[in-house]
CSV table of C-alpha atoms in Angstrom, one decimal:
chain,number,residue,atom,x,y,z
Q,11,MET,CA,36.6,86.0,-92.0
Q,12,GLY,CA,38.3,83.7,-95.6
Q,13,ILE,CA,37.4,83.8,-98.8
Q,14,PHE,CA,40.0,81.5,-99.9
Q,15,ALA,CA,42.0,78.8,-98.7
Q,16,ARG,CA,45.5,78.9,-98.2
Q,17,LYS,CA,47.1,75.1,-100.5
Q,18,SER,CA,49.1,72.9,-98.0
Q,19,THR,CA,52.5,71.9,-98.5
Q,20,SER,CA,52.1,68.8,-95.5
Q,21,THR,CA,51.7,65.5,-97.4
Q,22,THR,CA,49.2,65.4,-93.6
Q,23,THR,CA,45.8,65.7,-94.7
Q,24,THR,CA,43.9,67.6,-92.3
Q,25,ILE,CA,40.1,69.1,-92.0
Q,26,ALA,CA,40.1,72.2,-91.5
Q,27,PRO,CA,36.2,73.1,-89.6
Q,28,VAL,CA,33.8,74.6,-92.0
Q,29,ASP,CA,33.3,78.2,-90.1
Q,30,PRO,CA,29.0,78.8,-90.9
Q,31,ALA,CA,29.6,82.2,-91.9
Q,32,LEU,CA,32.0,81.5,-94.8
Q,33,ALA,CA,29.4,78.2,-96.2
Q,34,ALA,CA,26.3,80.7,-95.7
Q,35,LEU,CA,28.3,82.1,-98.5
Q,36,THR,CA,28.8,79.3,-100.5
Q,37,GLY,CA,27.2,80.6,-104.5
Q,38,THR,CA,27.5,82.3,-107.4
Q,39,TYR,CA,27.6,85.5,-107.6
Q,40,THR,CA,26.9,88.3,-110.5
Q,41,ILE,CA,28.8,91.3,-110.6
Q,42,ASP,CA,27.5,94.4,-110.5
Q,43,PRO,CA,28.7,96.7,-113.1
Q,44,ALA,CA,26.7,99.8,-111.7
Q,45,HIS,CA,28.5,99.7,-108.5
Q,46,SER,CA,32.4,98.6,-109.6
Q,47,SER,CA,35.0,99.7,-111.7
Q,48,ILE,CA,37.4,98.3,-113.0
Q,49,GLY,CA,40.4,100.8,-114.4
Q,50,PHE,CA,44.0,101.0,-115.0
Q,51,THR,CA,46.8,103.9,-114.6
Q,52,VAL,CA,49.2,103.7,-116.4
Q,53,ARG,CA,52.5,107.1,-116.8
Q,54,HIS,CA,52.2,110.1,-119.7
Q,55,ALA,CA,54.8,111.3,-121.6
Q,56,MET,CA,57.8,110.2,-118.3
Q,57,VAL,CA,55.8,113.4,-115.5
Q,58,THR,CA,52.1,112.3,-115.2
Q,59,ASN,CA,49.8,109.5,-114.4
Q,60,VAL,CA,46.9,109.0,-116.6
Q,61,ARG,CA,43.4,107.5,-115.6
Q,62,GLY,CA,40.9,105.9,-116.9
Q,63,SER,CA,38.1,102.6,-116.8
Q,64,PHE,CA,36.3,100.5,-118.6
Q,65,GLY,CA,32.9,101.5,-118.0
Q,66,GLU,CA,30.8,97.7,-120.1
Q,67,HIS,CA,31.7,94.6,-118.2
Q,68,GLU,CA,30.1,91.6,-116.7
Q,69,GLY,CA,31.5,88.6,-114.7
Q,70,THR,CA,30.7,85.9,-112.2
Q,71,LEU,CA,32.3,84.9,-108.4
Q,72,THR,CA,31.4,81.1,-107.4
Q,73,LEU,CA,32.3,80.8,-104.0
Q,74,ASP,CA,32.9,78.1,-102.1
Q,75,GLY,CA,32.5,77.8,-99.1
Q,76,THR,CA,33.2,74.5,-97.3
Q,77,ASP,CA,36.3,74.2,-99.8
Q,78,PRO,CA,37.4,78.3,-100.6
Q,79,ALA,CA,40.7,77.3,-102.7
Q,80,ALA,CA,37.6,76.1,-105.7
Q,81,SER,CA,36.5,79.6,-105.6
Q,82,THR,CA,37.1,80.8,-109.6
Q,83,ALA,CA,36.6,83.8,-110.9
Q,84,VAL,CA,35.2,84.9,-115.3
Q,85,ILE,CA,35.3,89.1,-116.3
Q,86,ASP,CA,34.8,90.3,-119.7
Q,87,VAL,CA,35.4,94.2,-120.2
Q,88,LYS,CA,34.1,95.7,-123.8
Q,89,ILE,CA,36.9,97.1,-124.8
Q,90,ALA,CA,35.3,99.7,-126.9
Q,91,SER,CA,33.6,101.1,-123.9
Q,92,VAL,CA,37.3,102.5,-122.3
Q,93,ASP,CA,37.0,105.8,-120.6
Q,94,THR,CA,39.9,108.4,-120.3
Q,95,GLY,CA,37.6,111.7,-119.9
Q,96,ILE,CA,39.7,112.3,-123.4
Q,97,GLY,CA,37.8,111.4,-126.5
Q,98,ASP,CA,40.2,111.3,-129.1
Q,99,ARG,CA,42.6,109.5,-126.6
Q,100,ASP,CA,39.8,107.0,-126.0
Q,101,ASN,CA,39.8,106.3,-129.7
Q,102,HIS,CA,42.9,106.0,-131.0
Q,103,LEU,CA,43.2,103.2,-127.5
Q,104,ARG,CA,40.2,102.0,-129.1
Q,105,SER,CA,42.0,101.5,-133.2
Q,106,ALA,CA,44.9,99.1,-133.7
Q,107,ASP,CA,47.2,100.9,-132.3
Q,108,PHE,CA,46.7,100.2,-129.5
Q,109,PHE,CA,43.5,97.5,-128.6
Q,110,ASP,CA,42.2,97.6,-132.3
Q,111,ALA,CA,38.4,97.1,-130.6
Q,112,GLU,CA,36.6,96.6,-133.9
Q,113,GLN,CA,38.4,93.0,-134.4
Q,114,PHE,CA,39.6,91.6,-130.5
Q,115,PRO,CA,36.0,93.2,-128.5
Q,116,LEU,CA,36.8,91.6,-125.4
Q,117,MET,CA,39.0,91.4,-122.2
Q,118,THR,CA,39.0,88.9,-120.5
Q,119,PHE,CA,40.0,87.3,-117.5
Q,120,ARG,CA,39.7,83.3,-116.2
Q,121,SER,CA,40.6,82.0,-112.9
Q,122,THR,CA,42.7,79.7,-112.0
Q,123,GLU,CA,44.4,79.0,-108.5
Q,124,ALA,CA,43.0,81.4,-105.8
Q,125,GLN,CA,45.3,81.9,-102.4
Q,126,GLN,CA,45.3,83.2,-99.4
Q,127,LEU,CA,47.8,85.4,-98.7
Q,128,GLY,CA,46.7,86.1,-94.5
Q,129,GLY,CA,44.1,88.3,-93.6
Q,130,ASP,CA,41.5,88.6,-95.4
Q,131,LYS,CA,43.9,90.2,-97.8
Q,132,TYR,CA,44.6,86.7,-101.3
Q,133,ARG,CA,45.9,86.8,-104.9
Q,134,ILE,CA,43.5,84.7,-107.7
Q,135,VAL,CA,46.2,84.2,-110.3
Q,136,GLY,CA,44.4,83.2,-114.4
Q,137,ASP,CA,44.7,83.2,-117.5
Q,138,LEU,CA,43.9,87.5,-119.2
Q,139,THR,CA,43.5,88.4,-122.4
Q,140,ILE,CA,44.3,91.0,-124.5
Q,141,LYS,CA,44.4,91.4,-128.0
Q,142,ASP,CA,45.5,88.0,-128.9
Q,143,VAL,CA,47.6,87.9,-126.9
Q,144,THR,CA,47.2,84.7,-123.6
Q,145,LYS,CA,48.9,85.8,-120.1
Q,146,PRO,CA,49.0,84.3,-116.6
Q,147,LEU,CA,47.7,87.3,-114.2
Q,148,ALA,CA,47.8,87.1,-110.8
Q,149,ILE,CA,45.3,89.6,-109.0
Q,150,ASP,CA,45.8,90.4,-105.1
Q,151,LEU,CA,43.1,91.5,-103.5
Q,152,GLU,CA,41.4,92.5,-100.2
Q,153,PHE,CA,38.0,90.7,-99.7
Q,154,ASN,CA,35.9,93.7,-98.3
Q,155,GLY,CA,32.6,91.6,-96.6
Q,156,SER,CA,29.3,90.6,-97.3
Q,157,ALA,CA,26.5,92.2,-96.5
Q,158,THR,CA,21.9,92.4,-97.4
Q,159,ASP,CA,21.6,95.8,-99.3
Q,160,PRO,CA,17.9,98.0,-99.4
Q,161,TYR,CA,16.3,95.1,-101.9
Q,162,GLY,CA,17.2,92.0,-100.1
Q,163,ASN,CA,20.5,91.2,-102.7
Q,164,GLN,CA,23.1,89.1,-101.1
Q,165,ARG,CA,26.3,91.4,-102.0
Q,166,VAL,CA,30.0,90.5,-101.7
Q,167,GLY,CA,33.0,92.7,-102.3
Q,168,PHE,CA,36.9,92.6,-103.2
Q,169,GLU,CA,39.0,95.6,-104.4
Q,170,GLY,CA,43.1,94.6,-106.2
Q,171,SER,CA,45.3,95.7,-108.1
Q,172,ALA,CA,48.0,93.6,-110.8
Q,173,ASP,CA,51.1,95.4,-112.7
Q,174,ILE,CA,51.2,94.5,-116.1
Q,175,LEU,CA,53.9,95.1,-119.2
Q,176,ARG,CA,50.9,96.4,-121.7
Q,177,SER,CA,54.2,94.9,-124.4
Q,178,ASP,CA,53.2,91.4,-123.1
Q,179,TRP,CA,50.2,91.5,-124.6
Q,180,GLY,CA,51.9,92.9,-128.1
Q,181,LEU,CA,50.4,96.7,-127.1
Q,182,THR,CA,53.5,98.1,-128.4
Q,183,TRP,CA,53.3,101.8,-129.5
Q,184,ASN,CA,54.8,104.5,-128.2
Q,185,ALA,CA,56.5,107.3,-129.2
Q,186,ALA,CA,59.5,108.9,-128.0
Q,187,LEU,CA,60.3,112.3,-126.7
Q,188,GLU,CA,62.6,115.4,-127.4
Q,189,THR,CA,64.0,115.1,-124.2
Q,190,GLY,CA,64.7,111.6,-123.5
Q,191,GLY,CA,62.0,108.9,-123.0
Q,192,VAL,CA,58.8,107.9,-124.4
Q,193,VAL,CA,54.8,109.0,-124.6
Q,194,VAL,CA,53.1,106.4,-122.6
Q,195,SER,CA,55.0,103.8,-119.3
Q,196,ASP,CA,55.3,100.3,-121.4
Q,197,LYS,CA,53.7,99.1,-116.7
Q,198,VAL,CA,50.4,99.8,-116.5
Q,199,LYS,CA,48.6,99.2,-113.0
Q,200,LEU,CA,45.3,97.5,-113.1
Q,201,THR,CA,42.6,98.2,-110.8
Q,202,PHE,CA,39.7,95.8,-109.3
Q,203,ASP,CA,36.7,97.5,-106.9
Q,204,ILE,CA,34.1,95.0,-107.2
Q,205,SER,CA,30.5,94.9,-106.4
Q,206,ALA,CA,28.8,90.9,-106.4
Q,207,ILE,CA,25.4,89.1,-106.2
Q,208,LYS,CA,24.2,86.6,-104.8
Q,209,SER,CA,22.1,84.8,-108.1
Q,210,ALA,CA,22.5,80.8,-106.8
């Protein structure tokens, strides 16, 4: 069952029948931070990966079951909530060397386009803002389905990822290794595991 429709390149207008199950998902959904995670993975010292997450985030998904391509996503992430499991490293990430969380407290994503890739796989394109830099970002997602939880809440779930170069958003701090290479890779993998509750 699809959430987002593939954009047609045909000049002939074809009205596809509406899937009742898909139409039933139409509405506004609030991301449940207790059952969602937004994380990242980055290579450290050229030999291993460091993983982290942002513990505080909020957002809204607006799903349109009759016109799925009109669906949208808005996410705000509190930079100060970064957690890699090491306090000193987290403080460094919050500092002006990296995110400068005091001056730029939020990382934001605002979708501009939705595409169906096949089956339950989709691509959401939008604007990612980190610090004072806004650039386009494409997130590949998989729709995990919908369910009613034990408290009567209707939920939808998505998981996905995107690769970025942190330098594109002004995150350029690094240090050289004596053996060659650098301490922190420019490439960062962002991961999203989202559970959202229907609110309207």
